[in-house]
PDB file of C-alpha atoms and ligand atoms in Angstrom:
ATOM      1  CA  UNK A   1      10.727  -1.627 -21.842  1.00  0.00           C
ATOM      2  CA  UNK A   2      10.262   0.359 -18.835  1.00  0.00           C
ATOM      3  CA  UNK A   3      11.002  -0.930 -15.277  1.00  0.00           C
ATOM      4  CA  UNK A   4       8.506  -1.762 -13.156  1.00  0.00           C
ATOM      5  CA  UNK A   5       8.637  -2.712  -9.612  1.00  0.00           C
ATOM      6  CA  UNK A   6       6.640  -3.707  -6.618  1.00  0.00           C
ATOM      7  CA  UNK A   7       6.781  -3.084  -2.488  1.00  0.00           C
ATOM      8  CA  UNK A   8       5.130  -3.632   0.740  1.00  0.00           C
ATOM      9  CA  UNK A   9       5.350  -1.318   3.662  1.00  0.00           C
ATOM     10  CA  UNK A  10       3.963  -1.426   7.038  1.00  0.00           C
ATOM     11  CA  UNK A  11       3.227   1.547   9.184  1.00  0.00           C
ATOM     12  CA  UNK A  12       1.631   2.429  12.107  1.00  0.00           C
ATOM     13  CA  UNK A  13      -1.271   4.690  11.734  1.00  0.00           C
ATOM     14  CA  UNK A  14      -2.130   7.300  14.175  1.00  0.00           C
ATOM     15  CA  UNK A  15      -5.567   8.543  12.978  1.00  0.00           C
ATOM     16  CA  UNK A  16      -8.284   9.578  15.897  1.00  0.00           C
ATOM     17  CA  UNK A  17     -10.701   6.736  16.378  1.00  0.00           C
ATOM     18  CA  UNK A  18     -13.551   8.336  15.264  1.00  0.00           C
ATOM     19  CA  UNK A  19     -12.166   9.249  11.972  1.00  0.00           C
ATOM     20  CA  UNK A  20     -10.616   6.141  10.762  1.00  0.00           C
ATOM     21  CA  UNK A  21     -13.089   5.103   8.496  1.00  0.00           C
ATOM     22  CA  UNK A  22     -13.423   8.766   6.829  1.00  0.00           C
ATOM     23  CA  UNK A  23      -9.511   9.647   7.037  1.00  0.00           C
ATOM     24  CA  UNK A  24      -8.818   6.292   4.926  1.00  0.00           C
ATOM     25  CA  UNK A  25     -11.484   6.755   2.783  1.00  0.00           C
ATOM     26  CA  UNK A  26      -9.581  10.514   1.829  1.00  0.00           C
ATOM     27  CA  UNK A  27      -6.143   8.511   1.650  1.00  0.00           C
ATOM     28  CA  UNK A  28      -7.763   6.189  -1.178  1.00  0.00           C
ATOM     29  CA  UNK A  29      -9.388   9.034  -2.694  1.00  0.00           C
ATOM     30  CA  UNK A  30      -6.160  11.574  -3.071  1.00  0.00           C
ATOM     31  CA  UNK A  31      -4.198   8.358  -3.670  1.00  0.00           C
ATOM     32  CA  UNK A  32      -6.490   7.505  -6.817  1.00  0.00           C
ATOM     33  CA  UNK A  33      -6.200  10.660  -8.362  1.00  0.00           C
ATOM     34  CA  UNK A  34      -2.587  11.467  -7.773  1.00  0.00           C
ATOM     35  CA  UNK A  35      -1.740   7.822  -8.547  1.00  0.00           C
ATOM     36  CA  UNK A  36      -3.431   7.412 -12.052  1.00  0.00           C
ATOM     37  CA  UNK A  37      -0.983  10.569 -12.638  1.00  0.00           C
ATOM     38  CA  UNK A  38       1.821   8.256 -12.334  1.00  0.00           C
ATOM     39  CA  UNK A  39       1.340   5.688 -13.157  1.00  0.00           C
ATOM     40  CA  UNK A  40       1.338   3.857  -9.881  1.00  0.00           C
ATOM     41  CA  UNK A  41      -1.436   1.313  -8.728  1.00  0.00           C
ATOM     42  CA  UNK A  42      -1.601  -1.131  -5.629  1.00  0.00           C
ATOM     43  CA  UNK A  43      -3.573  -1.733  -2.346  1.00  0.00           C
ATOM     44  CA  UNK A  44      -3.927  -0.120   1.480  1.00  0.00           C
ATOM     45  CA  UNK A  45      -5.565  -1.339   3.950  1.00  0.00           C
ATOM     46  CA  UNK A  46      -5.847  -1.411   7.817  1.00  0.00           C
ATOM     47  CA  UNK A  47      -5.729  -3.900  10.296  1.00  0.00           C
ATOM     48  CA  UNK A  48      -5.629  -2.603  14.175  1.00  0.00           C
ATOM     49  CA  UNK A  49      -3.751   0.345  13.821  1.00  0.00           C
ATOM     50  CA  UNK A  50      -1.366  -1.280  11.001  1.00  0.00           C
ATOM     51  CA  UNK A  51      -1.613   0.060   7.679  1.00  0.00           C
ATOM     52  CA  UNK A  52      -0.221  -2.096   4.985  1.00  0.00           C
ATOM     53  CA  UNK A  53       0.238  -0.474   1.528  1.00  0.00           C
ATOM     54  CA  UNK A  54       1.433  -2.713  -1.483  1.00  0.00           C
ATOM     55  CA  UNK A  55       2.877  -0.050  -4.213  1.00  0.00           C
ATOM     56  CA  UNK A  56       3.450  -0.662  -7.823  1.00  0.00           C
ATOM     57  CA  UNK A  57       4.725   1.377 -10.681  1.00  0.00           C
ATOM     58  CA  UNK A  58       8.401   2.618 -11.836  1.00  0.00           C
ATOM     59  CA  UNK A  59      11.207   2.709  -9.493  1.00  0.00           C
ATOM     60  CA  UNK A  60      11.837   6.710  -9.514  1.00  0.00           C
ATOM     61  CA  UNK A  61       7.921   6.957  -9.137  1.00  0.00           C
ATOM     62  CA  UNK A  62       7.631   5.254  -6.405  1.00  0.00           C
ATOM     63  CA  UNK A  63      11.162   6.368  -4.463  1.00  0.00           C
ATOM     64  CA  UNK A  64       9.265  10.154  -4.986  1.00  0.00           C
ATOM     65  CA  UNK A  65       5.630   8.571  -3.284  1.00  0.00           C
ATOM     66  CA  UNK A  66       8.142   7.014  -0.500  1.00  0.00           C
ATOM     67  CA  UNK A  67       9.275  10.339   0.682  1.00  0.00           C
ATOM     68  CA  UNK A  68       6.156  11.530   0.409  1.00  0.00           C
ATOM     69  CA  UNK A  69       4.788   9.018   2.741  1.00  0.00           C
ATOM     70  CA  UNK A  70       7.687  10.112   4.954  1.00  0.00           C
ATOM     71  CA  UNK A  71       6.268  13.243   5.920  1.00  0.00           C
ATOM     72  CA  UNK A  72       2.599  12.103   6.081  1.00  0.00           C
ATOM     73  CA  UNK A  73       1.710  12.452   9.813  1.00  0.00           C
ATOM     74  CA  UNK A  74      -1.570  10.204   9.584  1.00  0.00           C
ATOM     75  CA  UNK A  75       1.029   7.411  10.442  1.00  0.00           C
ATOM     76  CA  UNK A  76       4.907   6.792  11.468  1.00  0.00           C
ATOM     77  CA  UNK A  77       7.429   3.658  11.578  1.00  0.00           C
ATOM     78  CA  UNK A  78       7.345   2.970   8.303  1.00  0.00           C
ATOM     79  CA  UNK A  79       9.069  -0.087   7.404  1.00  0.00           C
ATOM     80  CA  UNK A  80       9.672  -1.309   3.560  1.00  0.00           C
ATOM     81  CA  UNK A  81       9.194  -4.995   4.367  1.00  0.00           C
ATOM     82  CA  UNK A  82      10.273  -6.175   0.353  1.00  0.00           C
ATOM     83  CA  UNK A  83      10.801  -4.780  -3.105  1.00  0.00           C
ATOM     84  CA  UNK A  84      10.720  -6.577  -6.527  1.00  0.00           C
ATOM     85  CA  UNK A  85      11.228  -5.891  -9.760  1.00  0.00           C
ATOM     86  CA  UNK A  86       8.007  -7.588 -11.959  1.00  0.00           C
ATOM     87  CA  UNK A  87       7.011  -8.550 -15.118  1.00  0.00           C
ATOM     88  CA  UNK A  88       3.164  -7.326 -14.739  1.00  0.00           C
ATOM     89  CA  UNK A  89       0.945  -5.256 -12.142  1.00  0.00           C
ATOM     90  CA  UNK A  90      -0.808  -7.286  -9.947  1.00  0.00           C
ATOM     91  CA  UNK A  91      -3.616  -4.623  -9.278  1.00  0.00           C
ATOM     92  CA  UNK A  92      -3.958  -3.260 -12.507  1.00  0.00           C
ATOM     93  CA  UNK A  93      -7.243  -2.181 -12.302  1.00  0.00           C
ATOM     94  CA  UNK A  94      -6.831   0.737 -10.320  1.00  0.00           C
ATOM     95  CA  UNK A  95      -5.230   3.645  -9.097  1.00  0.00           C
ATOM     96  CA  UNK A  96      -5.524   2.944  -5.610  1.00  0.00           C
ATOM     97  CA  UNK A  97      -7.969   0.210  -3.988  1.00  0.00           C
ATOM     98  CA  UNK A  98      -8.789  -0.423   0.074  1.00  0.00           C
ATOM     99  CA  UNK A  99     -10.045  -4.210  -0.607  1.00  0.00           C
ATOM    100  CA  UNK A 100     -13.154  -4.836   1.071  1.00  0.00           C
ATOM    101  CA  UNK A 101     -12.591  -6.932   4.452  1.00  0.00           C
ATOM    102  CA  UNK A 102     -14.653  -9.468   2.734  1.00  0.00           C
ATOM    103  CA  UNK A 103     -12.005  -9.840  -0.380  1.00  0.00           C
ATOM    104  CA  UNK A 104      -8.779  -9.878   1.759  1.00  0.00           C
ATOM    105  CA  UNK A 105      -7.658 -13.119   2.722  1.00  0.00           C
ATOM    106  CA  UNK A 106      -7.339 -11.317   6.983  1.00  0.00           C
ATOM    107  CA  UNK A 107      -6.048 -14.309   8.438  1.00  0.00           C
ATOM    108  CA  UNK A 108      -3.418 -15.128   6.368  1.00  0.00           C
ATOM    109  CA  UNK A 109      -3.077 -10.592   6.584  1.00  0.00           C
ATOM    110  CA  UNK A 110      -2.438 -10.864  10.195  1.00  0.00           C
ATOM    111  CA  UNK A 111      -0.371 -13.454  10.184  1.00  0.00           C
ATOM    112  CA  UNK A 112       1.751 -11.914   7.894  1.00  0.00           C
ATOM    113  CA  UNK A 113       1.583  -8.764   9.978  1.00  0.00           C
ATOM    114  CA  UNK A 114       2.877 -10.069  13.054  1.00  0.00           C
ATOM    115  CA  UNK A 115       5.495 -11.506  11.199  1.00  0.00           C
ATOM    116  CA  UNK A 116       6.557  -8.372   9.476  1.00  0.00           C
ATOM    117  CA  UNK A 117       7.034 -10.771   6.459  1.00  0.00           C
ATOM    118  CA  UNK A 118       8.775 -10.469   3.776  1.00  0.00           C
ATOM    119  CA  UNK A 119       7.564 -12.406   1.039  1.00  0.00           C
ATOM    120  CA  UNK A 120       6.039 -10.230  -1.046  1.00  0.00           C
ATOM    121  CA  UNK A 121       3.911 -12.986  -2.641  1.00  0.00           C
ATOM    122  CA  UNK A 122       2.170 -14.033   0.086  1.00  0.00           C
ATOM    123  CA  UNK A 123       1.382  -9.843   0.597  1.00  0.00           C
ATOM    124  CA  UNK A 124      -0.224  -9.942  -2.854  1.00  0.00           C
ATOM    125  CA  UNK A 125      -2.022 -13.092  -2.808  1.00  0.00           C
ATOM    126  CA  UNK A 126      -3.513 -11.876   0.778  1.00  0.00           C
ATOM    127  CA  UNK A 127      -4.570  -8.395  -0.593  1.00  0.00           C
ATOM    128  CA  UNK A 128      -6.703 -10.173  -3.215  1.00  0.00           C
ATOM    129  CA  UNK A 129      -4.162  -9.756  -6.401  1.00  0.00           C
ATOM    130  CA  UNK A 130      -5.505  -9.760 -10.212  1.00  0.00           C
ATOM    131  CA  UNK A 131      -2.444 -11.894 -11.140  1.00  0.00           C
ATOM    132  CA  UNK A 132       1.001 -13.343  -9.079  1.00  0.00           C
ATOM    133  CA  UNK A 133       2.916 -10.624 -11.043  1.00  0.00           C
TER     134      UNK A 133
HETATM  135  C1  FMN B   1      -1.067   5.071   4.713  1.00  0.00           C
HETATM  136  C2  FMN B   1      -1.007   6.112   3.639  1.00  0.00           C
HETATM  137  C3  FMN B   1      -0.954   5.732   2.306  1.00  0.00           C
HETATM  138  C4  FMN B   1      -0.893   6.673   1.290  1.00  0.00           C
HETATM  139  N1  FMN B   1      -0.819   6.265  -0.018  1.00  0.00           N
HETATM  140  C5  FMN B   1      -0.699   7.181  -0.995  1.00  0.00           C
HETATM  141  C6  FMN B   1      -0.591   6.790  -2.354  1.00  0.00           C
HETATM  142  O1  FMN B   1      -0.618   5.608  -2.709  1.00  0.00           O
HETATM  143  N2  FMN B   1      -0.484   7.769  -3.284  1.00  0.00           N
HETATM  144  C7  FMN B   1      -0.472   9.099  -2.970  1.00  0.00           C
HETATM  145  O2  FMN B   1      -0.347   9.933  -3.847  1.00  0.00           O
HETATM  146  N3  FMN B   1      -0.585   9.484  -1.687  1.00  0.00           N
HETATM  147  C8  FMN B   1      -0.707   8.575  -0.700  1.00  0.00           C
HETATM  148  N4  FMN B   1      -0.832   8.980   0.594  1.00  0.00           N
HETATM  149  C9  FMN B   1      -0.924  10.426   0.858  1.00  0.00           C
HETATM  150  C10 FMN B   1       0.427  11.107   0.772  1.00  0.00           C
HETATM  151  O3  FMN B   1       1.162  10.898   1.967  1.00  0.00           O
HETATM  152  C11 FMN B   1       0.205  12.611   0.550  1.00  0.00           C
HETATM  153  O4  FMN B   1      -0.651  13.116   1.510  1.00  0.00           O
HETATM  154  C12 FMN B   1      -0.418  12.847  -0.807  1.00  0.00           C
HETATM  155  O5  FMN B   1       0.393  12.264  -1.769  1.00  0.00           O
HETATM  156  C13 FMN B   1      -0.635  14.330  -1.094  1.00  0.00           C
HETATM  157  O6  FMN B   1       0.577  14.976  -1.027  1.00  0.00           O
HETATM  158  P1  FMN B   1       0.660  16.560  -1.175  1.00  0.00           P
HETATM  159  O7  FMN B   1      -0.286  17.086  -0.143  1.00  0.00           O
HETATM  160  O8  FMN B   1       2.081  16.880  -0.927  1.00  0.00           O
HETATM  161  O9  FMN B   1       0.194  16.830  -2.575  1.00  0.00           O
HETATM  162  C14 FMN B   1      -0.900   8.049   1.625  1.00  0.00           C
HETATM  163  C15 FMN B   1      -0.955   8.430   2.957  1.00  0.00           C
HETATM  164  C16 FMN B   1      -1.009   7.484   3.973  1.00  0.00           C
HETATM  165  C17 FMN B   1      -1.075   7.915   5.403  1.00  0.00           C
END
């Protein structure tokens, strides 16, 4: 069976102010595409000026999207906050989603935030998962 595993990041974004909005909404789109390539699916969003990406897919996969993000100047201080191996995806119906504000769960988001938790469950449960994985 092939591996599959799970993370959390946080990192802090440094978009211009007036772009958020449109800069994230290119991140999701690129991400979609290249994603579906490999098999990778998960969640980003943004919260001040955190961004909080939950990755899933297999290991080498997403070690190769990690360095990637590295050099991605839209945001810096990235910290991998936990990383699981799973049984199941749990977003596995897309390539890449930003949940609407109105699905994510943004107190529990912030809390978890400030906290730099890492319990990944809580991570998935606040970015509106399909299933606990
Ligand atoms: C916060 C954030 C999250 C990102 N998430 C992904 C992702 O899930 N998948 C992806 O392919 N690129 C993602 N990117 C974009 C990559 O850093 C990179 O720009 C993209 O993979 C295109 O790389 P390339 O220009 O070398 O082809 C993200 C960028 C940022 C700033």
């Amino acid at each position: 069976m092939n591996s599959l595993d799970q993370l959390v990041y946080c990192s802090r974004a440094r978009l211009g102010d007036t772009q958020a909005v449109e800069q994230i909404a290119d991140i999701v789109h690129v991400s979609t595409v290249r994603n579906a390539r490999v098999g990778i699916t998960g969640a980003l969003t943004l919260r001040g000026d955190v961004f909080v990406q939950l990755l899933e897919g297999s290991p080498t996969e997403l070690d190769i999207l990690m360095l990637h993000l590295h050099f991605d100047a839209r945001h810096e201080d990235i910290v991998v906050l936990a990383r699981e191996r799973i049984a199941q995806r749990a977003f596995p119906a897309w390539g890449m989603t930003a949940p609407r504000p109105d699905h994510l769960a943004t107190g529990d988001l912030d809390r978890l935030i400030a906290q730099r938790s890492t319990d990944i469950g809580s991570w998935r449960e606040a970015l509106g998962a399909a299933h606990a994985a």
